[in-house]
XYZ file of C-alpha atoms in Angstrom:
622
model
C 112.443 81.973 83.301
C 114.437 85.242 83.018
C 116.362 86.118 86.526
C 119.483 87.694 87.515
C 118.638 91.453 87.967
C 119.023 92.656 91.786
C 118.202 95.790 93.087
C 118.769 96.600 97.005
C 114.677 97.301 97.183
C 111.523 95.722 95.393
C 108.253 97.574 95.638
C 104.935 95.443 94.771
C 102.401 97.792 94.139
C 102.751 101.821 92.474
C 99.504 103.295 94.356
C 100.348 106.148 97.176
C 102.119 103.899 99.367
C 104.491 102.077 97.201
C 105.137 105.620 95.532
C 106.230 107.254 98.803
C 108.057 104.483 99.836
C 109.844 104.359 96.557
C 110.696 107.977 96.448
C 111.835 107.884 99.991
C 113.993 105.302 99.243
C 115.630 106.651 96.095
C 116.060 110.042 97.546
C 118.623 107.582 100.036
C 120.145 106.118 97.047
C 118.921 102.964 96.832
C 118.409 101.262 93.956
C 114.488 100.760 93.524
C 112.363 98.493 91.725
C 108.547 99.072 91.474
C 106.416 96.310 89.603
C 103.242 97.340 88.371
C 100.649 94.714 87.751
C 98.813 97.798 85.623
C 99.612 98.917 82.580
C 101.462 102.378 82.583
C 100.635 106.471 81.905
C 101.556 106.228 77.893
C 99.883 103.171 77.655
C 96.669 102.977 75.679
C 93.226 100.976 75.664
C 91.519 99.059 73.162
C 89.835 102.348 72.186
C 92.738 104.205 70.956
C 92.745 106.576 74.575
C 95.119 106.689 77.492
C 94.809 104.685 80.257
C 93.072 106.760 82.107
C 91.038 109.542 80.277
C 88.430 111.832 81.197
C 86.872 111.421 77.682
C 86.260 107.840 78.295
C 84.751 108.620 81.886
C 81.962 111.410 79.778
C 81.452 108.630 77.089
C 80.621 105.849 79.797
C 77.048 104.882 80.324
C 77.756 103.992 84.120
C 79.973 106.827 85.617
C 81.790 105.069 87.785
C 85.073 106.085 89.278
C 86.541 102.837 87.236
C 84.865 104.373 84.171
C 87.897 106.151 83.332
C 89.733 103.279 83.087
C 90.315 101.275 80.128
C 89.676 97.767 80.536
C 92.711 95.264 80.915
C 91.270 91.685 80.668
C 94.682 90.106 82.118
C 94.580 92.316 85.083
C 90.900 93.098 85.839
C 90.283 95.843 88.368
C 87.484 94.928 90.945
C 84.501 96.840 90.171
C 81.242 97.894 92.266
C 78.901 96.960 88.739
C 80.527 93.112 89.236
C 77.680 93.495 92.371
C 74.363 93.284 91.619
C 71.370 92.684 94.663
C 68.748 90.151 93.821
C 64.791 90.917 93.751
C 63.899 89.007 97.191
C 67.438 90.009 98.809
C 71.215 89.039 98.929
C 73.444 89.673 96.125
C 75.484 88.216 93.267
C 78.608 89.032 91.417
C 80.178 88.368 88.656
C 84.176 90.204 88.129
C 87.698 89.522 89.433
C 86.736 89.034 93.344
C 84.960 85.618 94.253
C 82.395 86.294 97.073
C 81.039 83.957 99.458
C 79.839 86.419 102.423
C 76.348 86.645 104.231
C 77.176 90.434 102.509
C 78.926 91.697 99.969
C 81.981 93.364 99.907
C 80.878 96.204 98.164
C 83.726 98.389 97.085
C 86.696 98.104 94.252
C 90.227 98.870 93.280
C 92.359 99.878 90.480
C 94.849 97.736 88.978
C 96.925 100.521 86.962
C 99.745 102.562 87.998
C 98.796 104.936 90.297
C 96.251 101.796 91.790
C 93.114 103.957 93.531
C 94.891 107.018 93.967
C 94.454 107.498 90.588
C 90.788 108.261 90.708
C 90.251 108.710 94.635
C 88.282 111.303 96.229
C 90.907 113.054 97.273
C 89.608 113.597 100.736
C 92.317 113.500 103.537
C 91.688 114.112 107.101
C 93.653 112.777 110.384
C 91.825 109.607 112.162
C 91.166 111.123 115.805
C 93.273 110.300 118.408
C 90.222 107.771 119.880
C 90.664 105.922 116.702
C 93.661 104.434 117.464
C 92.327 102.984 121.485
C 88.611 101.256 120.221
C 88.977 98.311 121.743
C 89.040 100.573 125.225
C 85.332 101.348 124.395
C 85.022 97.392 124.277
C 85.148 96.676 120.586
C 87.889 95.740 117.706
C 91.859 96.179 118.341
C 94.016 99.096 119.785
C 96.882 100.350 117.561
C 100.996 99.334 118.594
C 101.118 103.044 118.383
C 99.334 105.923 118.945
C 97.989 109.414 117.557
C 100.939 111.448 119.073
C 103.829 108.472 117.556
C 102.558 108.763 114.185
C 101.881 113.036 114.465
C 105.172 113.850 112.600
C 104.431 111.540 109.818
C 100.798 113.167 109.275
C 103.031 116.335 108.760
C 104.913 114.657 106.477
C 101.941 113.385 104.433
C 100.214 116.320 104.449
C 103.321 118.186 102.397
C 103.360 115.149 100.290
C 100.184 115.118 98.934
C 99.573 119.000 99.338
C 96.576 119.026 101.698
C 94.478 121.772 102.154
C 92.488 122.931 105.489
C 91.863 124.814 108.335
C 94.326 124.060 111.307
C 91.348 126.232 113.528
C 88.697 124.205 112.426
C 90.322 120.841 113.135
C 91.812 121.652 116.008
C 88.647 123.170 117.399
C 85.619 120.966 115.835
C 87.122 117.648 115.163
C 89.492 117.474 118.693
C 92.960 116.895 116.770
C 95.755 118.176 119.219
C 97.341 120.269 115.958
C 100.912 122.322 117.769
C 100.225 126.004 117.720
C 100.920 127.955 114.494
C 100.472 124.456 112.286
C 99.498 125.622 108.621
C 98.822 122.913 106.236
C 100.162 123.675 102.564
C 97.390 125.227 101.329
C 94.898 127.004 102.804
C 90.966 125.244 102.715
C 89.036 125.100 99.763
C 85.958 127.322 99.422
C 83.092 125.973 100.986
C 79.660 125.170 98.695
C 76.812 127.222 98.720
C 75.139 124.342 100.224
C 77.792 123.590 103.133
C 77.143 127.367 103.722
C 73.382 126.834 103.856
C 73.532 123.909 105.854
C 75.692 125.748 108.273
C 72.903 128.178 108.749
C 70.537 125.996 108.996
C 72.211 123.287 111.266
C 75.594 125.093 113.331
C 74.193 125.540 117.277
C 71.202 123.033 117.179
C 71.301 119.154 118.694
C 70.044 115.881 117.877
C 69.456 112.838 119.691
C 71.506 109.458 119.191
C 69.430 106.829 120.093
C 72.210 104.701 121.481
C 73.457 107.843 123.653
C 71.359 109.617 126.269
C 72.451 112.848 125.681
C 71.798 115.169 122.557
C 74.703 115.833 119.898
C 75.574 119.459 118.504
C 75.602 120.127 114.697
C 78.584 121.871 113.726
C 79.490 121.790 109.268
C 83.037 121.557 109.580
C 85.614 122.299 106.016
C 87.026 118.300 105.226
C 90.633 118.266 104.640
C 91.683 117.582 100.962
C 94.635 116.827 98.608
C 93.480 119.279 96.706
C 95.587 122.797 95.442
C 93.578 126.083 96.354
C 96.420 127.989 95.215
C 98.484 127.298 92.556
C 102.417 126.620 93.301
C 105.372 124.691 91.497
C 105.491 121.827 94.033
C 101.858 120.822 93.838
C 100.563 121.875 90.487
C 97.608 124.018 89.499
C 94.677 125.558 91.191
C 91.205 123.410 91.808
C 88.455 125.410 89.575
C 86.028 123.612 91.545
C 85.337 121.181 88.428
C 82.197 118.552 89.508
C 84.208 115.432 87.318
C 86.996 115.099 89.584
C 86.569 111.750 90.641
C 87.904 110.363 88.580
C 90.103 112.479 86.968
C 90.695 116.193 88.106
C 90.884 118.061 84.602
C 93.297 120.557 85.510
C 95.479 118.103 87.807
C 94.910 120.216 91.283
C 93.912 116.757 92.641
C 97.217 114.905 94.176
C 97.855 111.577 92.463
C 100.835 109.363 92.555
C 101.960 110.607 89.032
C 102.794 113.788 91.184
C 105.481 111.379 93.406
C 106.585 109.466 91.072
C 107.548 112.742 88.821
C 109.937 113.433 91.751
C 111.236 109.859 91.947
C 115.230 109.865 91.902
C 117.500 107.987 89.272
C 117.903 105.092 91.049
C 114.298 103.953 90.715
C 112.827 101.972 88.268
C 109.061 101.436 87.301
C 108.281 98.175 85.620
C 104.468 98.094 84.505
C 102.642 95.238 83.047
C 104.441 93.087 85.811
C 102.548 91.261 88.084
C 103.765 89.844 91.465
C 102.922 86.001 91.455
C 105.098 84.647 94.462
C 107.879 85.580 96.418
C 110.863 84.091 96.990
C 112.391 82.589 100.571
C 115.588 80.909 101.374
C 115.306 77.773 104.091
C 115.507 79.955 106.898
C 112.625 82.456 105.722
C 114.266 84.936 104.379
C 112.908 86.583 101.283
C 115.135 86.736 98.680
C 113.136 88.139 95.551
C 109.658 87.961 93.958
C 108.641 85.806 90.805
C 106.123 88.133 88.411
C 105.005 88.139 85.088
C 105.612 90.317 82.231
C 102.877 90.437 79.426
C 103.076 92.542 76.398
C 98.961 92.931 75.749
C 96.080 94.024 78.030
C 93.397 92.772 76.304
C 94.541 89.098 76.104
C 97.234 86.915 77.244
C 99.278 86.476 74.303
C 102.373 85.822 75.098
C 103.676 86.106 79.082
C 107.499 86.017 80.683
C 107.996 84.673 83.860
C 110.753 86.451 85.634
C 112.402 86.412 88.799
C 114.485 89.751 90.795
C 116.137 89.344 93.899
C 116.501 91.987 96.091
C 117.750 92.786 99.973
C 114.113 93.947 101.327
C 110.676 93.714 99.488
C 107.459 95.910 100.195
C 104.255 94.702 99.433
C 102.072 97.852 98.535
C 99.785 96.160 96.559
C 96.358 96.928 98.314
C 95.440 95.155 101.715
C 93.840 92.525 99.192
C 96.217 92.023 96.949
C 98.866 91.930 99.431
C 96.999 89.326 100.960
C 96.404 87.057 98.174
C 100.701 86.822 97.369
C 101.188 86.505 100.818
C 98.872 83.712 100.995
C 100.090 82.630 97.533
C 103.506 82.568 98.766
C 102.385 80.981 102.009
C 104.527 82.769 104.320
C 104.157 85.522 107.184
C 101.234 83.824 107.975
C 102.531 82.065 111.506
C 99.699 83.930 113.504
C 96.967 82.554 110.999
C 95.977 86.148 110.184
C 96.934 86.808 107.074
C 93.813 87.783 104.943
C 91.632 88.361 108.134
C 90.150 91.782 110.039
C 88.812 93.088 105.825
C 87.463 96.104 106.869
C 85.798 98.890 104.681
C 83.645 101.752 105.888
C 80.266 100.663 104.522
C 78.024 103.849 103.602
C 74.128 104.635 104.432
C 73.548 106.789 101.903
C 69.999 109.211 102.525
C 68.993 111.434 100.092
C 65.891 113.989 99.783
C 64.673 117.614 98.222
C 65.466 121.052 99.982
C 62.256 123.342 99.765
C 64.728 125.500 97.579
C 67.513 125.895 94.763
C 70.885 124.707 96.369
C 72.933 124.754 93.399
C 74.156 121.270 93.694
C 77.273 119.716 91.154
C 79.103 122.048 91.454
C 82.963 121.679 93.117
C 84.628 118.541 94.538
C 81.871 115.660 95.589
C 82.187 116.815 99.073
C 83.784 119.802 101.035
C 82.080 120.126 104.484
C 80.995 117.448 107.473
C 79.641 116.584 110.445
C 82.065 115.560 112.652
C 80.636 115.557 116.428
C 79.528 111.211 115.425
C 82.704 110.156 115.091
C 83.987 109.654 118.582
C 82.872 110.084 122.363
C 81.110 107.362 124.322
C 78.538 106.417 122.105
C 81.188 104.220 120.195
C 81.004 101.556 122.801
C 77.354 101.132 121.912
C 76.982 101.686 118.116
C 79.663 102.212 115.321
C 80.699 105.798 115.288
C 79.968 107.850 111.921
C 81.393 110.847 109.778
C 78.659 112.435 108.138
C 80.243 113.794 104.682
C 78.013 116.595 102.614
C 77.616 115.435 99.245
C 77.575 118.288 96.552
C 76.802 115.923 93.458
C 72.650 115.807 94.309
C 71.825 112.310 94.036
C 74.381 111.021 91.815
C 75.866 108.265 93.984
C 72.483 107.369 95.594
C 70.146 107.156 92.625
C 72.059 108.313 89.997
C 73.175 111.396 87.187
C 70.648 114.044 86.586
C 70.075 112.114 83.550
C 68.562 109.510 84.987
C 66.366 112.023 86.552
C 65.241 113.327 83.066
C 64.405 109.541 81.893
C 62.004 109.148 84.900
C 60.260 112.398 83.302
C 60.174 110.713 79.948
C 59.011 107.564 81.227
C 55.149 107.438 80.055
C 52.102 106.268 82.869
C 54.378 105.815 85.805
C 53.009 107.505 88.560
C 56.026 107.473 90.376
C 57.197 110.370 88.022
C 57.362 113.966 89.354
C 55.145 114.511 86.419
C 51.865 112.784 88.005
C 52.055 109.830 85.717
C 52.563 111.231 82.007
C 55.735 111.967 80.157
C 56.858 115.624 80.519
C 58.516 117.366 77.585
C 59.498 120.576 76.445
C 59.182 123.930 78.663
C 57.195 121.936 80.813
C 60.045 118.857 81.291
C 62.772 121.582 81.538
C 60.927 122.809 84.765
C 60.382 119.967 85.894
C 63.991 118.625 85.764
C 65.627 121.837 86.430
C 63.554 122.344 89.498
C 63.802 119.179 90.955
C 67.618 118.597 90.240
C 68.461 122.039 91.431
C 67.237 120.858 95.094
C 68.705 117.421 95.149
C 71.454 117.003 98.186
C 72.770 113.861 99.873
C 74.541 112.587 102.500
C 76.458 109.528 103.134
C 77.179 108.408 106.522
C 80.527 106.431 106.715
C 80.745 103.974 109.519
C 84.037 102.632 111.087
C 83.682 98.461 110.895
C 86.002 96.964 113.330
C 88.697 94.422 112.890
C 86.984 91.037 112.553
C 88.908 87.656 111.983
C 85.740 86.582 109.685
C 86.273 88.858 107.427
C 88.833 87.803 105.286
C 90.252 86.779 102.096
C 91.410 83.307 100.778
C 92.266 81.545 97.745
C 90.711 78.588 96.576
C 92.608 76.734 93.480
C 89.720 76.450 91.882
C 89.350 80.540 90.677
C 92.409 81.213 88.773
C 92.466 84.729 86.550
C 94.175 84.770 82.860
C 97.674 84.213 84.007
C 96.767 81.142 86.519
C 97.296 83.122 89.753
C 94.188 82.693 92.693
C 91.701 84.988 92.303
C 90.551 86.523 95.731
C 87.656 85.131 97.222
C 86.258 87.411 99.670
C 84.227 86.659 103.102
C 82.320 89.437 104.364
C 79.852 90.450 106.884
C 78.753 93.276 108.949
C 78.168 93.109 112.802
C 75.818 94.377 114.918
C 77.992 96.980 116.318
C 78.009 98.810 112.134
C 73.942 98.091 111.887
C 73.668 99.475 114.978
C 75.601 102.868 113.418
C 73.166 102.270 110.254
C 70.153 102.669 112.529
C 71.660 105.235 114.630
C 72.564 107.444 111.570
C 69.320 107.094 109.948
C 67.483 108.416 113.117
C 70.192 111.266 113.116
C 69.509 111.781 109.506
C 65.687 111.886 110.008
C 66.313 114.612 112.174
C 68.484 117.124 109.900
C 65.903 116.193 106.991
C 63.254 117.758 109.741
C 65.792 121.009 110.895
C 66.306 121.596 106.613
C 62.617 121.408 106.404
C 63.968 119.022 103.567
C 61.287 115.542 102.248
C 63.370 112.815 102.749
C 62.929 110.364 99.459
C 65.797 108.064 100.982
C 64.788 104.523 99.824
C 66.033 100.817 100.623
C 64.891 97.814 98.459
C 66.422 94.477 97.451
C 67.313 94.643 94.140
C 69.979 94.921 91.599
C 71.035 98.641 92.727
C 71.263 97.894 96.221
C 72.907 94.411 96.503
C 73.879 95.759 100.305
C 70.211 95.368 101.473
C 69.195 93.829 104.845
C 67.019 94.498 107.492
C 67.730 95.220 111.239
C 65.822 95.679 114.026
C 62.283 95.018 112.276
C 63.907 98.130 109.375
C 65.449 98.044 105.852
C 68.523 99.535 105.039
C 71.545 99.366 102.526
C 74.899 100.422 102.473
C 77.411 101.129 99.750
C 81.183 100.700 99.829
C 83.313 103.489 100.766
C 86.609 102.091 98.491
C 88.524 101.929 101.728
C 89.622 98.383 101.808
C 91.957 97.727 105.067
C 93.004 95.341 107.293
C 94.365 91.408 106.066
C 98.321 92.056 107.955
C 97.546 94.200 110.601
C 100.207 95.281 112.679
C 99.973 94.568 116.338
C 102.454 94.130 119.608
C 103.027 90.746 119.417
C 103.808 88.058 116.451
C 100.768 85.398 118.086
C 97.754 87.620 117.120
C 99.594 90.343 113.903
C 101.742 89.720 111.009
C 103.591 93.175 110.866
C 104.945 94.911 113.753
C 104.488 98.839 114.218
C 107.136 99.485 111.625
C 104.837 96.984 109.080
C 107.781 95.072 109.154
C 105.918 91.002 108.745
C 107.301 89.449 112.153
C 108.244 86.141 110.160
C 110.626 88.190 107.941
C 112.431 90.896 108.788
C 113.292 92.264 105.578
C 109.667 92.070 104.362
C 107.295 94.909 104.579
C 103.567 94.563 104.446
C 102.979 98.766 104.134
C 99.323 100.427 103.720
C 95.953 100.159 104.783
C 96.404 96.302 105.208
C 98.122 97.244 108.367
C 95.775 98.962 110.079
C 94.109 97.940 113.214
C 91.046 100.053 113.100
C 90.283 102.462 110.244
C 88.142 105.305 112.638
C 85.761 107.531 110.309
C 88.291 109.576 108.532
C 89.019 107.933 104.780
C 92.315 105.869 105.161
C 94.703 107.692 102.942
C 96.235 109.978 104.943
C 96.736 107.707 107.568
C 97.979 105.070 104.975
C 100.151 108.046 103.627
C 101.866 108.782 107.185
C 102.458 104.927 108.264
C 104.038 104.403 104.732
C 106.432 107.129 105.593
C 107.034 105.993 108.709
C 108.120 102.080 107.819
C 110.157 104.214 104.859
C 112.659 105.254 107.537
C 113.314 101.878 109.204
C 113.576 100.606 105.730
C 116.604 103.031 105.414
C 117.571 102.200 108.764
C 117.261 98.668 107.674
C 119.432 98.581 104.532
C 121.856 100.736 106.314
C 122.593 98.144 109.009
C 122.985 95.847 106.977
C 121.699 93.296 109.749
C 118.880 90.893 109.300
C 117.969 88.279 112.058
C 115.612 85.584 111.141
C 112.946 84.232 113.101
C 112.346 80.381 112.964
C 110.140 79.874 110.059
C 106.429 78.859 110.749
C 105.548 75.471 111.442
C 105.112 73.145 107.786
C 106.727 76.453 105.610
C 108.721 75.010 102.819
C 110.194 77.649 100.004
C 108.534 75.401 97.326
C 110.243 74.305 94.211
C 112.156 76.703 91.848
C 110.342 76.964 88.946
C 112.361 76.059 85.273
C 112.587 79.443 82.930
C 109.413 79.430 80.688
C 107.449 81.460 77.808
C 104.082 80.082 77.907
C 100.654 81.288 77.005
C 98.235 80.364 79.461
């Protein structure tokens, strides 16, 4: 085993978070490693392409965001086409994650460096104050800090990743208590022509909740985004509203962590192709270093170097997964018995349908307008609370690309077909197609699930990957409190289908493209995952019921951090990145403040902890 290098910080993980951290870190002067499990920008796939290239994404079959991607069989990336639903209901799965759930958990990650911020969404607004109090409406877990704590830091983030929005708008029509004369970096992207129809259509009139007695005002509100609408040094080029930026933004207007880690300081170090396998603890439970492997080749495991680096602090920024599975690997922080528990996604009712006319959809980011008046008040004490997001792809995530459309005009005697039951071709199949896909919209109706011990991740010996280490096996569930949101928001959608005079063709079956199928309340339904994994080391008040404090600082080891959307309590409506963004930044400083002391004090380590054996230096192929 190779060991002997020390640096003053180790970073797991070179997503958002553990980028931020590390450039925080390094602009202090500290010497900074970052270990990569992924393999790294000039690396290339099997197929001769970069690591992530928008020619592979075009050439794909399945467009999914992983599609990009190129495959890395010792470090598998979770995938949502490793789910598949079954004819008579429930699901099965077959890919990195081991599932064992009443439901599946239905989104994935990237193992690469950049993790999911390399092909994200890029959407970016503030949780609302409420977020951070649910369990005062009677459900989940209140934050160790608050909205007005953590205000600074959303600043922060929001020059980081170059957001763009309207201070107006969200100040006004989502409640967030922006000071006077805010202006994020860039000013909002344009809206659609079909978030400017919908406002039309929708702005002033009300629908009824059913778990609320009083009616709820439509309002299409511009969604924050790391996205440039100007063009400036710090942040890159403009956003020519391009409809294949997830994954990859072609002209790089889209923040990813490339764009931090181009800024990174001497004194860090990126080390791909190295992943985290244990970490290392004196007697007393202090962590002294982390074990990883090195491999040389992605598409097997030839030949594989375990090494160990010691360092003053490590930061897990792995993914609230991953993190989990070394920290149960390593079997420490875990003295509360919540390590891996409270997995929490926003699971997605997707409802689609036809507008009587032409809306010009795919065209622009996936989304650039909401509904935002769902997402708090009341109501959350009786069902989940809901962001409704405006899709501009038609029915791409719900059924499909327009090319699937065209094969269900090919398709001969099916008299499902828009044709009446014969294949279409020719002028006739062109106006067909062109008409139909031209009125396609969505929506997708993101529900906040609430921290819930059940949900969780373990390891089980028995599901090892390539290089020996546990697989995740994943428990998952949904409560009644999220099918309770499903029901509401399909009622809610029913009734902006009627206002858009729009036919709903909104569909849920069991079967192998909706393995998130159940039925509630005498109703089907399905939801999708919204790639917004969270929870597993929240941070909490006290040491009994968390494993990080508010500084994501694990209580059993003071100079480990847990940092990202692992740590948070509740995850609200808004997608978690900004938030995971401004809490990174936040633990960054006491990090500083940390190393700068130069003063650790150790708590007692948990009951039955032992370091475990040191393991001999070794070359192996596993």
């Amino acid at each position: 085993m190779t060991a002997g290098e020390r640096f003053d910080v180790i970073v797991v993980g070179a997503g958002i978070a553990g980028s931020l951290v590390a450039r925080r870190l390094g602009e202090r002067g500290w010497r900074v490693l970052v270990l990569e499990s992924g393999v790294g920008d000039d690396d290339t796939g099997p197929d001769g392409r970069p690591a992530a290239d928008v020619e592979r994404f075009r050439a794909a079959p399945v467009k999914v965001p992983s599609a990009a991607i190129a495959d890395n069989a010792v470090v598998p990336s979770p995938d949502v086409l490793d789910l598949a639903g079954r004819p008579a209901g429930g699901y099965r799965t077959d890919g990195y994650l081991v599932q064992n759930g009443p439901l599946p958990y239905a989104s994935g990650y990237l193992r690469v460096n950049g993790g999911t911020g390399t092909a994200w969404t890029g959407l970016t607004p503030r949780m609302h104050p409420e977020d951070f109090r649910t369990a005062d409406f009677g459900y989940g877990r209140n934050w160790p800090i608050g909205y007005a704590e953590l205000e600074p830091y959303y600043r922060a983030a929001e020059r980081e990743l170059g957001v763009a929005a309207d201070p107006a708008e969200q100040r006004d029509h989502v409640g967030l208590p922006l000071a006077d004369g805010y202006a994020f970096p860039h000013r909002p992207l344009p809206a659609s022509y079909l978030d400017r129809l919908l406002a039309e259509r929708l702005n002033g009139h009300e629908v009824l909740d059913p778990s609320y007695p009083h009616p709820t005002a439509l309002r299409v509100v511009g969604t924050p985004q790391a996205r440039n609408s100007t063009a400036t040094e710090e942040h890159g080029p403009v956003c020519e509203g391009s409809a294949s930026c997830i994954p990859i933004c072609p002209t790089g207007a889209k923040y990813t962590p490339r764009r931090t880690q181009e800024r990174w300081g001497p004194s860090v170090t990126l080390r791909t192709r190295a992943v985290a396998g244990r970490l290392l603890a004196d007697a007393a439970g202090r962590i002294t270093g982390v074990e990883y492997q090195r491999y040389d080749d992605p598409t097997r495991p030839a030949s594989v170097t375990r090494r160990m680096v010691h360092a003053h602090t490590v930061v897990l920024a792995a993914h609230a997964i991953e993190n989990a599975r070394l920290l149960l690997a390593s079997g420490l922080a875990n003295s509360s018995d919540q390590v891996g528990r409270n997995l929490m996604d926003h699971p997605v009712l997707l409802t689609w349908g036809l507008m009587p006319q032409q809306i010009g959809p795919y065209r622009g980011p996936g989304s650039t307008s909401g509904l935002e008046g769902f997402r708090f008040g009341p109501a959350r004490a009786a069902r989940a609370p809901f962001r409704i997001e405006i899709g501009n792809w038609g029915w791409n995530w719900a059924v499909g690309p327009p090319g699937h459309e065209v094969a269900a005009l090919l398709r001969p005697g099916d008299p499902t077909t828009p044709g009446g039951g014969g294949a279409l071709f020719g002028a006739a199949l062109r106006q067909v197609a062109g008409d139909r896909i031209g009125r396609q919209f969505a929506l997708q109706f993101e529900m906040e699930q609430s921290a819930d011990p059940a949900n969780r991740v373990t390891l089980d010996a028995r599901h090892r990957d390539l290089l020996g280490n546990p697989r995740p096996v994943l428990t998952y569930d949904l409560s009644d409190h999220v099918k309770q949101g499903i029901a509401a928001a399909k009622s809610v959608s029913d009734q902006i289908f009627a206002l858009l005079g729009a036919r709903d063709h909104s569909r849920y079956e069991p079967g192998p493209s909706q393995p998130g199928w159940f039925e509630y309340g005498g109703r089907p339904y399905a939801y999708r995952g919204a790639g917004h994994g969270a929870g597993t080391h929240l941070m909490g008040d006290h040491p009994a019921d968390s494993v990080v404090d508010s500084w994501q600082r694990c209580w059993d080891h003071p100079n480990l951090y847990a940092v990202g959307c692992g740590s948070m309590p509740s995850l609200g409506t808004s997608n978690p990145t900004l938030t995971m963004a401004a809490i990174t930044l936040r633990s960054a400083e006491q990090i500083d403040r940390d190393l700068s002391e130069q003063r650790i004090t150790i708590r007692p380590p948990a009951p039955g902890y032992s370091p475990g054996p040191a393991t001999p230096e070794e070359t192996h192929a596993p």
